mmCIF file of C-alpha atoms in Angstrom:
data_model
loop_
_atom_site.group_PDB
_atom_site.id
_atom_site.type_symbol
_atom_site.label_atom_id
_atom_site.label_comp_id
_atom_site.label_asym_id
_atom_site.label_seq_id
_atom_site.Cartn_x
_atom_site.Cartn_y
_atom_site.Cartn_z
ATOM 1 C CA THR A 154 110.158 124.157 98.517
ATOM 2 C CA ALA A 155 111.223 121.765 101.162
ATOM 3 C CA GLU A 156 107.615 121.604 102.381
ATOM 4 C CA GLY A 157 106.447 120.799 98.838
ATOM 5 C CA LEU A 158 108.931 117.941 98.588
ATOM 6 C CA ALA A 159 107.795 116.657 101.990
ATOM 7 C CA TRP A 160 104.173 116.806 100.710
ATOM 8 C CA LEU A 161 105.231 114.478 97.903
ATOM 9 C CA ALA A 162 106.580 112.011 100.497
ATOM 10 C CA VAL A 163 103.328 112.166 102.443
ATOM 11 C CA MET A 164 101.197 111.470 99.407
ATOM 12 C CA VAL A 165 103.283 108.428 98.519
ATOM 13 C CA ASN A 166 103.896 107.025 101.961
ATOM 14 C CA GLU A 167 100.641 107.763 103.794
ATOM 15 C CA TYR A 168 98.083 107.715 100.925
ATOM 16 C CA SER A 169 99.786 105.207 98.583
ATOM 17 C CA TYR A 170 99.527 107.580 95.673
ATOM 18 C CA SER A 171 102.253 106.492 93.229
ATOM 19 C CA PHE A 172 102.050 109.418 90.775
ATOM 20 C CA GLU A 173 101.855 106.960 87.881
ATOM 21 C CA SER A 174 101.718 108.819 84.567
ATOM 22 C CA LYS A 175 102.163 112.062 86.443
ATOM 23 C CA THR A 176 105.194 114.414 86.267
ATOM 24 C CA VAL A 177 106.613 116.221 89.241
ATOM 25 C CA THR A 178 109.000 119.114 88.512
ATOM 26 C CA LEU A 179 111.397 121.233 90.525
ATOM 27 C CA THR A 180 111.247 124.880 89.863
ATOM 28 C CA SER A 181 114.019 125.976 92.151
ATOM 29 C CA ASP A 182 116.917 124.664 94.300
ATOM 30 C CA ILE A 183 115.863 123.200 97.643
ATOM 31 C CA ASN A 184 117.917 123.217 100.843
ATOM 32 C CA LEU A 185 116.967 120.512 103.322
ATOM 33 C CA GLU A 186 119.377 121.708 106.012
ATOM 34 C CA GLY A 187 117.630 121.513 109.448
ATOM 35 C CA TYR A 188 115.178 118.877 108.284
ATOM 36 C CA ARG A 189 115.183 115.191 109.021
ATOM 37 C CA TRP A 190 114.094 113.674 105.701
ATOM 38 C CA TYR A 191 111.781 110.770 105.383
ATOM 39 C CA PRO A 192 112.261 109.022 102.041
ATOM 40 C CA ILE A 193 109.599 108.993 99.283
ATOM 41 C CA GLY A 194 108.359 105.392 99.168
ATOM 42 C CA GLY A 195 109.730 102.302 100.890
ATOM 43 C CA ARG A 196 109.018 98.952 102.427
ATOM 44 C CA PHE A 197 107.263 99.672 105.684
ATOM 45 C CA ASN A 198 106.023 97.092 108.299
ATOM 46 C CA LYS A 199 102.553 98.238 107.374
ATOM 47 C CA GLY A 200 103.116 97.477 103.672
ATOM 48 C CA TRP A 201 104.758 98.920 100.504
ATOM 49 C CA ALA A 202 104.656 102.406 98.978
ATOM 50 C CA TRP A 203 106.435 103.514 95.844
ATOM 51 C CA PHE A 204 106.905 106.335 93.339
ATOM 52 C CA SER A 205 106.059 105.394 89.737
ATOM 53 C CA GLY A 206 105.918 108.804 88.045
ATOM 54 C CA THR A 207 108.406 111.149 86.422
ATOM 55 C CA PHE A 208 110.530 113.355 88.632
ATOM 56 C CA ASP A 209 112.274 116.168 86.660
ATOM 57 C CA GLY A 210 114.663 118.337 88.623
ATOM 58 C CA GLN A 211 115.218 120.610 85.589
ATOM 59 C CA GLY A 212 118.846 120.940 86.621
ATOM 60 C CA HIS A 213 118.088 122.137 90.095
ATOM 61 C CA SER A 214 119.865 120.977 93.304
ATOM 62 C CA ILE A 215 118.584 119.369 96.474
ATOM 63 C CA SER A 216 121.176 120.064 99.131
ATOM 64 C CA ASN A 217 122.062 118.895 102.668
ATOM 65 C CA ILE A 218 119.749 115.899 102.808
ATOM 66 C CA TYR A 219 119.855 114.089 106.201
ATOM 67 C CA VAL A 220 118.331 110.668 106.624
ATOM 68 C CA ASN A 221 118.961 108.559 109.728
ATOM 69 C CA ASP A 222 116.249 105.969 109.608
ATOM 70 C CA SER A 223 115.383 102.342 110.036
ATOM 71 C CA ASN A 224 113.141 102.089 106.915
ATOM 72 C CA PHE A 225 113.968 99.235 104.537
ATOM 73 C CA ASP A 226 114.950 101.551 101.619
ATOM 74 C CA ILE A 227 116.241 105.025 102.178
ATOM 75 C CA GLY A 228 117.404 107.975 100.123
ATOM 76 C CA LEU A 229 115.611 110.998 98.722
ATOM 77 C CA PHE A 230 113.448 108.262 97.194
ATOM 78 C CA GLY A 231 113.180 105.081 99.228
ATOM 79 C CA TYR A 232 111.469 102.945 96.599
ATOM 80 C CA VAL A 233 110.926 103.605 92.857
ATOM 81 C CA TYR A 234 108.903 101.022 91.058
ATOM 82 C CA ASP A 235 107.426 100.159 87.682
ATOM 83 C CA ILE A 236 107.789 102.480 84.683
ATOM 84 C CA SER A 237 109.271 105.686 86.281
ATOM 85 C CA SER A 238 111.779 108.298 85.344
ATOM 86 C CA ILE A 239 114.067 110.397 87.612
ATOM 87 C CA LYS A 240 116.124 113.002 85.707
ATOM 88 C CA ASN A 241 118.054 116.203 85.902
ATOM 89 C CA VAL A 242 118.514 116.223 89.704
ATOM 90 C CA ASN A 243 121.637 117.248 91.635
ATOM 91 C CA MET A 244 121.953 115.828 95.202
ATOM 92 C CA VAL A 245 124.465 118.061 96.881
ATOM 93 C CA GLY A 246 126.042 117.197 100.217
ATOM 94 C CA GLY A 247 124.399 115.662 103.261
ATOM 95 C CA ALA A 248 124.349 112.091 104.561
ATOM 96 C CA VAL A 249 122.085 109.082 104.380
ATOM 97 C CA SER A 250 122.415 106.195 106.920
ATOM 98 C CA TYR A 251 120.197 103.789 108.720
ATOM 99 C CA LEU A 252 119.817 103.198 112.404
ATOM 100 C CA PHE A 253 119.533 99.368 112.478
ATOM 101 C CA CYS A 254 118.421 96.563 110.281
ATOM 102 C CA PRO A 255 114.607 96.397 110.338
ATOM 103 C CA THR A 256 112.567 93.213 110.753
ATOM 104 C CA ASP A 257 109.231 92.388 109.201
ATOM 105 C CA GLU A 258 106.716 92.290 111.994
ATOM 106 C CA VAL A 259 104.638 89.561 110.391
ATOM 107 C CA SER A 260 107.305 87.062 109.320
ATOM 108 C CA ASN A 261 109.983 88.245 111.814
ATOM 109 C CA VAL A 262 112.434 87.993 108.971
ATOM 110 C CA ILE A 263 115.171 90.597 108.421
ATOM 111 C CA LEU A 264 114.470 92.575 105.232
ATOM 112 C CA TRP A 265 117.856 93.762 103.865
ATOM 113 C CA PRO A 266 117.920 97.539 103.526
ATOM 114 C CA THR A 267 119.063 99.519 100.505
ATOM 115 C CA ILE A 268 120.745 102.848 100.967
ATOM 116 C CA GLY A 269 121.372 105.516 98.301
ATOM 117 C CA GLY A 270 121.824 109.219 98.084
ATOM 118 C CA LEU A 271 119.183 109.626 95.360
ATOM 119 C CA VAL A 272 117.239 106.300 95.480
ATOM 120 C CA GLY A 273 117.413 103.417 97.903
ATOM 121 C CA LYS A 274 115.826 100.735 95.712
ATOM 122 C CA VAL A 275 114.953 100.835 91.975
ATOM 123 C CA TYR A 276 112.733 97.940 90.799
ATOM 124 C CA PHE A 277 111.232 96.622 87.646
ATOM 125 C CA GLY A 278 111.944 99.032 84.684
ATOM 126 C CA ASN A 279 113.062 102.650 85.160
ATOM 127 C CA GLU A 280 115.207 105.353 83.771
ATOM 128 C CA ILE A 281 117.591 107.563 85.715
ATOM 129 C CA SER A 282 119.394 110.197 83.693
ATOM 130 C CA ASN A 283 121.466 113.311 84.232
ATOM 131 C CA CYS A 284 121.463 112.888 88.001
ATOM 132 C CA HIS A 285 124.487 113.538 90.308
ATOM 133 C CA SER A 286 125.046 112.839 93.934
ATOM 134 C CA SER A 287 127.750 113.979 96.364
ATOM 135 C CA VAL A 288 125.836 112.508 99.377
ATOM 136 C CA ASP A 289 127.776 110.297 101.811
ATOM 137 C CA VAL A 290 125.963 107.007 102.543
ATOM 138 C CA TYR A 291 126.484 104.627 105.419
ATOM 139 C CA GLY A 292 125.338 101.105 106.078
ATOM 140 C CA GLY A 293 124.838 100.093 109.665
ATOM 141 C CA GLY A 294 123.766 96.455 110.045
ATOM 142 C CA VAL A 295 124.987 94.188 112.740
ATOM 143 C CA ASP A 296 126.680 91.884 110.155
ATOM 144 C CA ALA A 297 127.222 91.639 106.445
ATOM 145 C CA TYR A 298 123.837 89.944 105.804
ATOM 146 C CA GLU A 299 121.980 93.076 106.863
ATOM 147 C CA GLU A 300 122.733 95.175 103.819
ATOM 148 C CA GLU A 301 121.399 94.709 100.300
ATOM 149 C CA GLY A 302 123.059 97.563 98.547
ATOM 150 C CA VAL A 303 124.816 100.824 99.439
ATOM 151 C CA GLY A 304 125.688 103.483 96.817
ATOM 152 C CA SER A 305 126.088 107.179 96.604
ATOM 153 C CA LEU A 306 123.489 107.392 93.761
ATOM 154 C CA CYS A 307 121.467 104.226 94.168
ATOM 155 C CA GLY A 308 121.556 101.479 96.726
ATOM 156 C CA GLU A 309 120.085 98.688 94.564
ATOM 157 C CA VAL A 310 118.779 98.497 91.046
ATOM 158 C CA THR A 311 116.861 95.245 90.378
ATOM 159 C CA ILE A 312 115.380 94.812 86.851
ATOM 160 C CA THR A 313 112.699 92.584 85.535
ATOM 161 C CA LYS A 314 112.122 94.634 82.483
ATOM 162 C CA GLU A 315 114.564 97.227 81.064
ATOM 163 C CA SER A 316 116.295 99.982 82.952
ATOM 164 C CA ILE A 317 118.679 102.675 81.773
ATOM 165 C CA ILE A 318 121.008 104.722 83.951
ATOM 166 C CA SER A 319 122.793 107.297 81.853
ATOM 167 C CA ASN A 320 124.883 110.444 82.228
ATOM 168 C CA CYS A 321 124.981 110.151 85.994
ATOM 169 C CA SER A 322 127.761 110.623 88.488
ATOM 170 C CA ALA A 323 128.492 110.232 92.186
ATOM 171 C CA SER A 324 131.177 111.706 94.449
ATOM 172 C CA GLY A 325 130.023 110.784 97.927
ATOM 173 C CA THR A 326 131.842 108.454 100.303
ATOM 174 C CA VAL A 327 130.260 105.011 100.656
ATOM 175 C CA THR A 328 130.693 103.029 103.856
ATOM 176 C CA GLY A 329 129.171 99.576 104.497
ATOM 177 C CA ARG A 330 129.710 95.829 104.487
ATOM 178 C CA ILE A 331 128.140 94.173 101.430
ATOM 179 C CA ASN A 332 127.245 95.316 97.900
ATOM 180 C CA CYS A 333 128.873 98.744 98.211
ATOM 181 C CA GLY A 334 129.635 100.803 95.093
ATOM 182 C CA GLY A 335 130.599 104.366 94.396
ATOM 183 C CA LEU A 336 127.635 104.817 92.041
ATOM 184 C CA ILE A 337 125.360 101.832 92.577
ATOM 185 C CA GLY A 338 125.634 99.234 95.407
ATOM 186 C CA LYS A 339 123.882 96.304 93.675
ATOM 187 C CA LEU A 340 122.846 96.004 89.980
ATOM 188 C CA TYR A 341 120.792 92.865 89.241
ATOM 189 C CA ALA A 342 119.003 92.164 86.028
ATOM 190 C CA GLN A 343 117.042 88.952 85.983
ATOM 191 C CA LEU A 344 118.106 86.724 83.123
ATOM 192 C CA ASP A 345 115.762 86.338 80.099
ATOM 193 C CA ILE A 346 113.251 88.956 81.384
ATOM 194 C CA GLY A 347 115.377 91.901 82.521
ATOM 195 C CA ARG A 348 118.052 94.112 80.968
ATOM 196 C CA SER A 349 120.021 96.934 82.452
ATOM 197 C CA VAL A 350 122.153 99.574 80.714
ATOM 198 C CA VAL A 351 124.607 101.827 82.529
ATOM 199 C CA ARG A 352 126.351 104.289 80.224
ATOM 200 C CA ASN A 353 128.287 107.519 80.444
ATOM 201 C CA CYS A 354 128.473 107.386 84.197
ATOM 202 C CA PHE A 355 131.376 107.816 86.699
ATOM 203 C CA ALA A 356 132.079 107.756 90.429
ATOM 204 C CA THR A 357 134.875 109.559 92.277
ATOM 205 C CA GLY A 358 134.148 108.810 95.920
ATOM 206 C CA ASP A 359 135.847 106.293 98.184
ATOM 207 C CA VAL A 360 134.191 103.030 99.093
ATOM 208 C CA ASN A 361 135.102 101.938 102.600
ATOM 209 C CA ILE A 362 134.524 98.918 104.877
ATOM 210 C CA LYS A 363 132.652 99.865 107.943
ATOM 211 C CA PRO A 364 134.932 99.728 111.048
ATOM 212 C CA GLY A 365 134.420 96.659 113.121
ATOM 213 C CA SER A 366 132.984 94.570 110.283
ATOM 214 C CA VAL A 367 133.280 90.823 110.850
ATOM 215 C CA GLU A 368 132.533 90.032 107.184
ATOM 216 C CA ALA A 369 132.471 92.319 104.089
ATOM 217 C CA TRP A 370 132.390 91.534 100.349
ATOM 218 C CA ASN A 371 131.212 92.805 96.961
ATOM 219 C CA ARG A 372 132.740 96.380 96.831
ATOM 220 C CA GLY A 373 133.525 98.280 93.649
ATOM 221 C CA GLY A 374 134.491 101.832 92.719
ATOM 222 C CA LEU A 375 131.556 102.008 90.311
ATOM 223 C CA ILE A 376 129.282 99.106 91.169
ATOM 224 C CA GLY A 377 129.619 96.791 94.174
ATOM 225 C CA PHE A 378 127.829 93.755 92.766
ATOM 226 C CA CYS A 379 126.617 93.215 89.140
ATOM 227 C CA CYS A 380 124.737 90.130 87.985
ATOM 228 C CA GLY A 381 122.523 89.185 84.981
ATOM 229 C CA ASP A 382 122.034 90.831 81.620
ATOM 230 C CA ALA A 383 123.839 94.189 82.233
ATOM 231 C CA THR A 384 125.726 96.419 79.785
ATOM 232 C CA ILE A 385 128.103 98.926 81.161
ATOM 233 C CA THR A 386 129.689 101.329 78.606
ATOM 234 C CA ASN A 387 131.822 104.454 78.832
ATOM 235 C CA CYS A 388 131.965 104.442 82.608
ATOM 236 C CA TYR A 389 134.783 104.788 85.085
ATOM 237 C CA SER A 390 135.608 105.293 88.807
ATOM 238 C CA THR A 391 138.637 106.999 90.476
ATOM 239 C CA GLY A 392 137.873 106.528 94.126
ATOM 240 C CA LYS A 393 139.758 104.182 96.540
#
């Protein structure tokens, strides 16, 4: 249920329970219409919270997600860390956007947000498979420096181990300024210690520059920005 999914977010965000070595499964479709969703995990001013377990949608859909937040990482999952797996999930419709670029209260430094329909930020070594998103995502910073990654499936994937994204697709519209991709906004595998593999994936949504942008760069139909040891095979995009 929607309430059960919200309980998962509370356990991660409020109690810092990462679900490491645990599996969470969906047993039915979930409609989030009428809810304002708060992402599972993220970088908060009070600290970090993340999901590190396995989330198996078993082919079910989560529809009509609505996120309009100023958290640092936003999506169904805000922050996914360490050895985790997200699979067999369909994100159908809805919109994810952030209100403004947040600032760390301790250092007073802007922390660039990541925005994705399924996951805002993926970090370390993870697997995402058989997941699909038709969620529209919107960046909203004051200038280009205030976005780290914007993608209909994942905002940013940063790897210091090995990560595999396979058999995934995205059809949502992506709008932002920097590191904007139809599937993944930013894909970064640290040389010598990280390796990323993207295979059998595609994106069909348009990637747009946010109106009024002073600066904008790193946009791609599939991936906005790709750096490091990354292998992309049997993938394509058809959006504008």
